[in-house]
Tab-separated table of C-alpha atoms in Angstrom:
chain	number	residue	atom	x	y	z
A	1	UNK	CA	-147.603	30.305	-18.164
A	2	UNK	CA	-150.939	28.579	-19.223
A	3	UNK	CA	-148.680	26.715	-22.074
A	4	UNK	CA	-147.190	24.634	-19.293
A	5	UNK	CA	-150.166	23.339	-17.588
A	6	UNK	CA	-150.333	20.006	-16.496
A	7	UNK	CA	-153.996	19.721	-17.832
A	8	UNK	CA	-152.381	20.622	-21.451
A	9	UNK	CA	-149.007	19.328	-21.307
A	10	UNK	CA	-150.330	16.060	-23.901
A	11	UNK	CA	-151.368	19.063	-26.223
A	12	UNK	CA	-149.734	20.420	-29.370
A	13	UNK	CA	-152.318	23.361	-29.994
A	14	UNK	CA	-155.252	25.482	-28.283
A	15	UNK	CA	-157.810	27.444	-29.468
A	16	UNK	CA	-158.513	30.700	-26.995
A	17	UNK	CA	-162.477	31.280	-26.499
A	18	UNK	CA	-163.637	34.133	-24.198
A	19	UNK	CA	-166.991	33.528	-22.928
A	20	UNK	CA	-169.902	35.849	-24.457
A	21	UNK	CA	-168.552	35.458	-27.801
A	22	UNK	CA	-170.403	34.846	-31.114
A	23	UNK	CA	-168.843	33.035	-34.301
A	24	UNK	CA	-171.097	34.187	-36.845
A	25	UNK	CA	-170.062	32.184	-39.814
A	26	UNK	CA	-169.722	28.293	-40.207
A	27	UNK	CA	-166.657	26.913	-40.100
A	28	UNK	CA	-166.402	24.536	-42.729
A	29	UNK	CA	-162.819	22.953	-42.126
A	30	UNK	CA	-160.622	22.094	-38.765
A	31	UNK	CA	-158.155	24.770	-37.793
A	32	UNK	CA	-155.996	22.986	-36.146
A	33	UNK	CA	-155.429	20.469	-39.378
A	34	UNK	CA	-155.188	23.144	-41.574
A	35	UNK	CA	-152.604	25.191	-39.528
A	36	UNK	CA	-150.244	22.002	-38.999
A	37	UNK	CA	-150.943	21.571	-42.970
A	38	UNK	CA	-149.423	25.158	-43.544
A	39	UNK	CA	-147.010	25.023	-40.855
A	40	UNK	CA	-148.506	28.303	-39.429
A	41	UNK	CA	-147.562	29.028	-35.487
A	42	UNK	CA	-149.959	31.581	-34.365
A	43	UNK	CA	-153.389	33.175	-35.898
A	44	UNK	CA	-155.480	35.426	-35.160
A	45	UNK	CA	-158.565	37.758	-36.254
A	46	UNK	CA	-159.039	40.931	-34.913
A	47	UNK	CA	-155.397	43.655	-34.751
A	48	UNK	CA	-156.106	47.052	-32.908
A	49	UNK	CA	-154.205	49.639	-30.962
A	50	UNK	CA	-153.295	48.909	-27.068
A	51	UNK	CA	-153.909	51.251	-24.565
A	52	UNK	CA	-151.199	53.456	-24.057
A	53	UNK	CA	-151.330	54.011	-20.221
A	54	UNK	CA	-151.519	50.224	-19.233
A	55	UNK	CA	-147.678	49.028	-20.747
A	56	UNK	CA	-145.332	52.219	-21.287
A	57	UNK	CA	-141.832	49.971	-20.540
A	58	UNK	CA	-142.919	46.758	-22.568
A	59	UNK	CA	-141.836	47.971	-25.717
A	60	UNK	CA	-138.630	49.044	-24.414
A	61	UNK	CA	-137.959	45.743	-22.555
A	62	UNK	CA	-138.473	43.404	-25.673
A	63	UNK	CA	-136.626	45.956	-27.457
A	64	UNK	CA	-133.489	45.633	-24.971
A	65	UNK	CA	-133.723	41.849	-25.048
A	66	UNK	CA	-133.754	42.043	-28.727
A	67	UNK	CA	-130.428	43.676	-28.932
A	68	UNK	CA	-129.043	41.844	-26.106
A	69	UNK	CA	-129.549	38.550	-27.929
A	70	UNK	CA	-128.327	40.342	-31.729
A	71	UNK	CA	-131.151	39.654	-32.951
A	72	UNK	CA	-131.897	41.793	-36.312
A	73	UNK	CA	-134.713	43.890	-36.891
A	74	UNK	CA	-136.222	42.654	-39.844
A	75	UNK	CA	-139.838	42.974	-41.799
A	76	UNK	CA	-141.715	41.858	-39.000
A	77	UNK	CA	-139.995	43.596	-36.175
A	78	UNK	CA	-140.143	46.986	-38.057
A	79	UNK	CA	-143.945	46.512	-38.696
A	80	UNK	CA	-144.452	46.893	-34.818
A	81	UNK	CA	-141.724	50.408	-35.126
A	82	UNK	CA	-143.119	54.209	-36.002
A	83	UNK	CA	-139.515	55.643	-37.120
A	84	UNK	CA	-139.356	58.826	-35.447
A	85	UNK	CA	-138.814	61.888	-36.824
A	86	UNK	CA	-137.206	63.785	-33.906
A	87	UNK	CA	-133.852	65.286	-34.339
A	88	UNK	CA	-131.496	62.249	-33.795
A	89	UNK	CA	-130.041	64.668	-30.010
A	90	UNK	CA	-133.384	64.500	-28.737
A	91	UNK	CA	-133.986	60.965	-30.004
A	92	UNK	CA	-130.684	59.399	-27.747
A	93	UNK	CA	-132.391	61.827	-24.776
A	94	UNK	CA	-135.879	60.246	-24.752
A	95	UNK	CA	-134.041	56.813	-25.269
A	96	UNK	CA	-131.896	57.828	-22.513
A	97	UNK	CA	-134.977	58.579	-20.089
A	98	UNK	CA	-136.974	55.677	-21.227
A	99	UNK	CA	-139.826	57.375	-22.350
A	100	UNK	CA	-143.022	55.134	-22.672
A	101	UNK	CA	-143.130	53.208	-25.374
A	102	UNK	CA	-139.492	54.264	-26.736
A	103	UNK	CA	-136.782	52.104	-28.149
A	104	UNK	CA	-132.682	52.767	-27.429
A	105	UNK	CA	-132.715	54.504	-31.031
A	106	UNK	CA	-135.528	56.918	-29.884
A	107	UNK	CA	-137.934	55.559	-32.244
A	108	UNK	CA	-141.762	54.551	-30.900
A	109	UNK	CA	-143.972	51.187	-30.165
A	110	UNK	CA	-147.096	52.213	-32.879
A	111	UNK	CA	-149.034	50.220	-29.869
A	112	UNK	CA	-150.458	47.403	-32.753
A	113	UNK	CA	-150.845	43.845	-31.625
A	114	UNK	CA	-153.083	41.045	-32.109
A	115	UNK	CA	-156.557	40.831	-30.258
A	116	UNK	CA	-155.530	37.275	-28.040
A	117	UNK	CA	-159.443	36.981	-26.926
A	118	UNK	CA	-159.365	35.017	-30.243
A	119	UNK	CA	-155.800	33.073	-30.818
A	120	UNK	CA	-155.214	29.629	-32.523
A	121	UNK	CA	-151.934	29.117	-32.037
A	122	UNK	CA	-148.728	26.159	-31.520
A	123	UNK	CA	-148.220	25.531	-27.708
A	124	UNK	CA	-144.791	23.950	-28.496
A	125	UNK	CA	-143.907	27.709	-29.828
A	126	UNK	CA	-144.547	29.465	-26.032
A	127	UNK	CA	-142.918	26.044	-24.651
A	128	UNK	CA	-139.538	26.849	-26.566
A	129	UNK	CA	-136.489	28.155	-25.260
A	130	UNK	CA	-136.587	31.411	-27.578
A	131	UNK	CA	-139.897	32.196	-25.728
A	132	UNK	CA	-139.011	30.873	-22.656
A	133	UNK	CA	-135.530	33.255	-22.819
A	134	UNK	CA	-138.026	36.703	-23.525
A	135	UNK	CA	-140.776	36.039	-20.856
A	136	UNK	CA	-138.044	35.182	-18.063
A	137	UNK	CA	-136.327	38.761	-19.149
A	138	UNK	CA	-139.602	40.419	-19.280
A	139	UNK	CA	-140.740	38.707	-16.302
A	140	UNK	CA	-137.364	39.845	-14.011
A	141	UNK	CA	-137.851	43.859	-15.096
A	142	UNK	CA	-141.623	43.826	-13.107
A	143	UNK	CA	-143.170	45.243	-15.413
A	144	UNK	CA	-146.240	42.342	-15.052
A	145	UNK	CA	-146.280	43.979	-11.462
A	146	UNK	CA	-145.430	47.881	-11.622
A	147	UNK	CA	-147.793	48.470	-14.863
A	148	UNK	CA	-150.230	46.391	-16.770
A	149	UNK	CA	-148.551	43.822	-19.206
A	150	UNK	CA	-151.194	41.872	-20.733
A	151	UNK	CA	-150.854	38.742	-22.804
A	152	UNK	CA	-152.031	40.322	-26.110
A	153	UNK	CA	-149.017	42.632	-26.610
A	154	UNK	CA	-146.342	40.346	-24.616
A	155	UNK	CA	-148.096	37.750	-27.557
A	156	UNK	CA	-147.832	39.968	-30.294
A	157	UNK	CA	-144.499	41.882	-29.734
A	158	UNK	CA	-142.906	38.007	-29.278
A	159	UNK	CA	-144.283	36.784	-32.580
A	160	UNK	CA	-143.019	39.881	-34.566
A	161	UNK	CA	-139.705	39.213	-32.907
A	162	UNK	CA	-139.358	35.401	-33.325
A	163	UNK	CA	-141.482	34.466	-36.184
A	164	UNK	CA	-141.223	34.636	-40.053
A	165	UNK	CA	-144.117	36.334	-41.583
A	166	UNK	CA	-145.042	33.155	-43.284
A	167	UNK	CA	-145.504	31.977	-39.825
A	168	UNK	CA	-148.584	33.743	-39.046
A	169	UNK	CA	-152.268	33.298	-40.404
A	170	UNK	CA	-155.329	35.985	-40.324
A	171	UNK	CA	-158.462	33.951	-40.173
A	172	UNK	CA	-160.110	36.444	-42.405
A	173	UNK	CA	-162.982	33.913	-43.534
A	174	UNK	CA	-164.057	33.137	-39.473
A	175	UNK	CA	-166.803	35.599	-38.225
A	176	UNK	CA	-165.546	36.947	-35.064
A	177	UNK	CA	-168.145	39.075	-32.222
A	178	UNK	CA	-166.470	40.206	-28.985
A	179	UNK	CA	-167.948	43.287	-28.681
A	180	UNK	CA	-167.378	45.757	-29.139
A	181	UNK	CA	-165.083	44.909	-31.894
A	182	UNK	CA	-166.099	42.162	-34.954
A	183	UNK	CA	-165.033	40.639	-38.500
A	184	UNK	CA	-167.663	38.652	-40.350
A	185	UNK	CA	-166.814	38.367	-44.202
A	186	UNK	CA	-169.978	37.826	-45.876
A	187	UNK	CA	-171.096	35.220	-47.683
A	188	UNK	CA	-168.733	33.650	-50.828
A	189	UNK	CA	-171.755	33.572	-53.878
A	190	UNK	CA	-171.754	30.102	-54.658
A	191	UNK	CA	-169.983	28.896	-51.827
A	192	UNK	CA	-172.639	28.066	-49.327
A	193	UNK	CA	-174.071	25.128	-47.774
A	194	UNK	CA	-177.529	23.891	-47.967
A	195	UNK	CA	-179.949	24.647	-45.529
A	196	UNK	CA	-181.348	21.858	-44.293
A	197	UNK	CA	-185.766	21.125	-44.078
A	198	UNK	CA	-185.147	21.792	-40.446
A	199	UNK	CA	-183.470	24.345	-40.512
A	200	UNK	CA	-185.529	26.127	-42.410
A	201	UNK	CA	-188.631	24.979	-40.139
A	202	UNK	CA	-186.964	26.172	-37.089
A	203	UNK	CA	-185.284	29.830	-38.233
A	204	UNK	CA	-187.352	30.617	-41.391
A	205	UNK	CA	-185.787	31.050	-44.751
A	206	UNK	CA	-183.356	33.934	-45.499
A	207	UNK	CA	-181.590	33.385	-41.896
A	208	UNK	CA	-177.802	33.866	-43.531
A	209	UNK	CA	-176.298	37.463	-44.764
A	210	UNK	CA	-177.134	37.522	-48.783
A	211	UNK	CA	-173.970	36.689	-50.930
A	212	UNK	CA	-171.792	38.906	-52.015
A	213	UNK	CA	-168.780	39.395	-54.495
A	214	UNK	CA	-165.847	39.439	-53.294
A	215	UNK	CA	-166.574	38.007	-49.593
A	216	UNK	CA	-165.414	34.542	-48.545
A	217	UNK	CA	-167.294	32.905	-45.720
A	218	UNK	CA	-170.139	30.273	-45.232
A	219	UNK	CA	-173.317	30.588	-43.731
A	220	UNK	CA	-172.145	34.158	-42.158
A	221	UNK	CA	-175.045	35.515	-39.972
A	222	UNK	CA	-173.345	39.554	-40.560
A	223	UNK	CA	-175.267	42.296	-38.375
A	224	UNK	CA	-175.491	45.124	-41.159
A	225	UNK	CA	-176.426	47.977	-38.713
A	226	UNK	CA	-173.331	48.127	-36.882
A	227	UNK	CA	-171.037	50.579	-37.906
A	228	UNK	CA	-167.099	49.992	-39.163
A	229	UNK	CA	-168.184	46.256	-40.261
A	230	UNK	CA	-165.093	45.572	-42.521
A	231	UNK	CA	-163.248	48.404	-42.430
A	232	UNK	CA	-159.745	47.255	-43.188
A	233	UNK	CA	-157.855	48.011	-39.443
A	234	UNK	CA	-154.779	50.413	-39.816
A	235	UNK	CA	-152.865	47.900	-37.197
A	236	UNK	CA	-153.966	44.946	-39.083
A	237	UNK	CA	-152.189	46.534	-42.304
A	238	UNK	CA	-149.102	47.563	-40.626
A	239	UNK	CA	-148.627	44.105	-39.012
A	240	UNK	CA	-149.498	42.347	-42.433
A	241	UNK	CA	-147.644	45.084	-44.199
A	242	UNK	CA	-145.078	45.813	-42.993
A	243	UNK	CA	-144.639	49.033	-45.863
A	244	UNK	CA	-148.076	49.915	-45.392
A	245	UNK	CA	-148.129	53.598	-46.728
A	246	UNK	CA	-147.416	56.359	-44.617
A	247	UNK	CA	-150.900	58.006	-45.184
A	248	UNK	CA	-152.515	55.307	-43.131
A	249	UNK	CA	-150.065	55.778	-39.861
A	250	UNK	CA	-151.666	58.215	-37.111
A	251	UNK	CA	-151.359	61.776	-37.394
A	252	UNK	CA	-149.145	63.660	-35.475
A	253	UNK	CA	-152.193	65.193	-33.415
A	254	UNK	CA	-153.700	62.275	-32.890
A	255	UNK	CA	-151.039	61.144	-30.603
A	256	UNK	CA	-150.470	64.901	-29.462
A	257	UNK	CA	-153.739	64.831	-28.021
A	258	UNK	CA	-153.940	61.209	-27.108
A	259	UNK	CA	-156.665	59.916	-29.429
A	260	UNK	CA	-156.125	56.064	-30.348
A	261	UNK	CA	-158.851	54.846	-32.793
A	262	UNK	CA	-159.818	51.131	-31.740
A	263	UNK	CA	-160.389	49.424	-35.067
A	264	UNK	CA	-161.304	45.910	-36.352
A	265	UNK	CA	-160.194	43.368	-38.441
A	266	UNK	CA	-161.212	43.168	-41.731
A	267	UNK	CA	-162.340	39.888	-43.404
């Protein structure tokens, strides 16, 4: 419960940096101001798949709280839910077993959740009772202690449930490097800063990515040769989208055999 700190306990917000990381665009406005401005709660960059063997009863234990408290599942709930197909008898029988990553109706986790190595988000949201309420219930099943419940999905599954979409914010125009995952937008035409004389004298002219239409950063240093720069993650549809078309969902052998695509935000 890092939100209840004494060292942060005069603080409204926090900003999550992992050391090793590179932001590789300037960042030309204060994050914090702009996401009181808004009245955002939580943001984020990156949204990828989480590994299926570390949490197989989180799902079902946010899931249980969920309809313990009545609460509905609405748009943002159902962006985290893969309806399943199954015949509805064997649907109540893998609900009935608790099969990993299964809800009481039988339908599946699709395992998308925010990245938390990068989070900007309201410590007066983890603080509140609603919060409080779901990480006591999660906390009592053991599932911190019998699997691997990390903050990411506990994060991400308890923003879907408490939040209004308008709640959340992708920093699309921040370039993000944690490898092996990264976002960096490019570089808005017409929307850069100046390089300074010195600048120039130290690094050399041409140090910043070439503008682009289309893109919306500032002084984005983007590393072209890496592969899957950009390409717009099929978790960080579904969680934006929550009727992201069907075609982009994992195949039905994919998950027969196991295979979960790690993908990256998308600026």
């Amino acid at each position: 419960k890092f939100y209840n700190l004494d060292a942060l306990k005069d603080y409204k917000w926090y900003w999550r940096i992992e050391p090793g990381v590179r932001y590789t665009c300037a960042i030309t406005y204060d994050p914090f101001v702009e996401m009181a401005r808004r009245e955002k709660v939580y943001g984020y960059t990156v949204a990828l798949w989480e590994e299926p063997k570390t949490c197989p009863g989180l799902f079902r234990a946010v899931d249980d709280y969920r309809v313990d408290k009545g609460i509905p599942a609405g748009p943002m709930w159902n962006a985290m839910v893969d309806a399943s197909w199954k015949p509805w008898p064997l649907r109540k029988l893998m609900a009935w077993l608790r099969a990993a990553h299964t809800d009481g109706n039988g339908d599946g986790w699709n395992l998308c959740h925010y990245w938390s190595n990068f989070e900007i988000a309201d410590l007066d949201f983890f603080r509140g009772e609603r919060y409080q309420e779901l990480f006591g219930h999660l906390d009592r099943s053991g599932g911190f202690y019998d699997e691997r419940w990390g903050d990411a999905p506990v994060h991400s599954l308890a923003v879907h449930l408490l939040l209004e979409p308008g709640k959340l914010h992708h920093f699309s125009d921040i370039g993000y490097d944690h490898k092996p995952f990264y976002q960096c937008p490019g570089n808005a035409p017409g929307g850069q800063l100046e390089e300074e004389e010195l600048e120039k004298s130290i690094f050399g002219e041409g140090k910043y990515s070439p503008e682009t239409e289309g893109t919306i950063g500032c002084r984005c240093e983007c590393n072209h040769h890496r592969k899957k720069r950009n390409n717009r993650a099929i978790c960080l549809g579904r969680l934006q989208e929550p009727a992201t078309a069907a075609a982009n969902r994992m195949g039905f052998m994919d998950r027969f055999w196991g295979r979960y695509p790690y993908a990256i935000g998308v600026a």
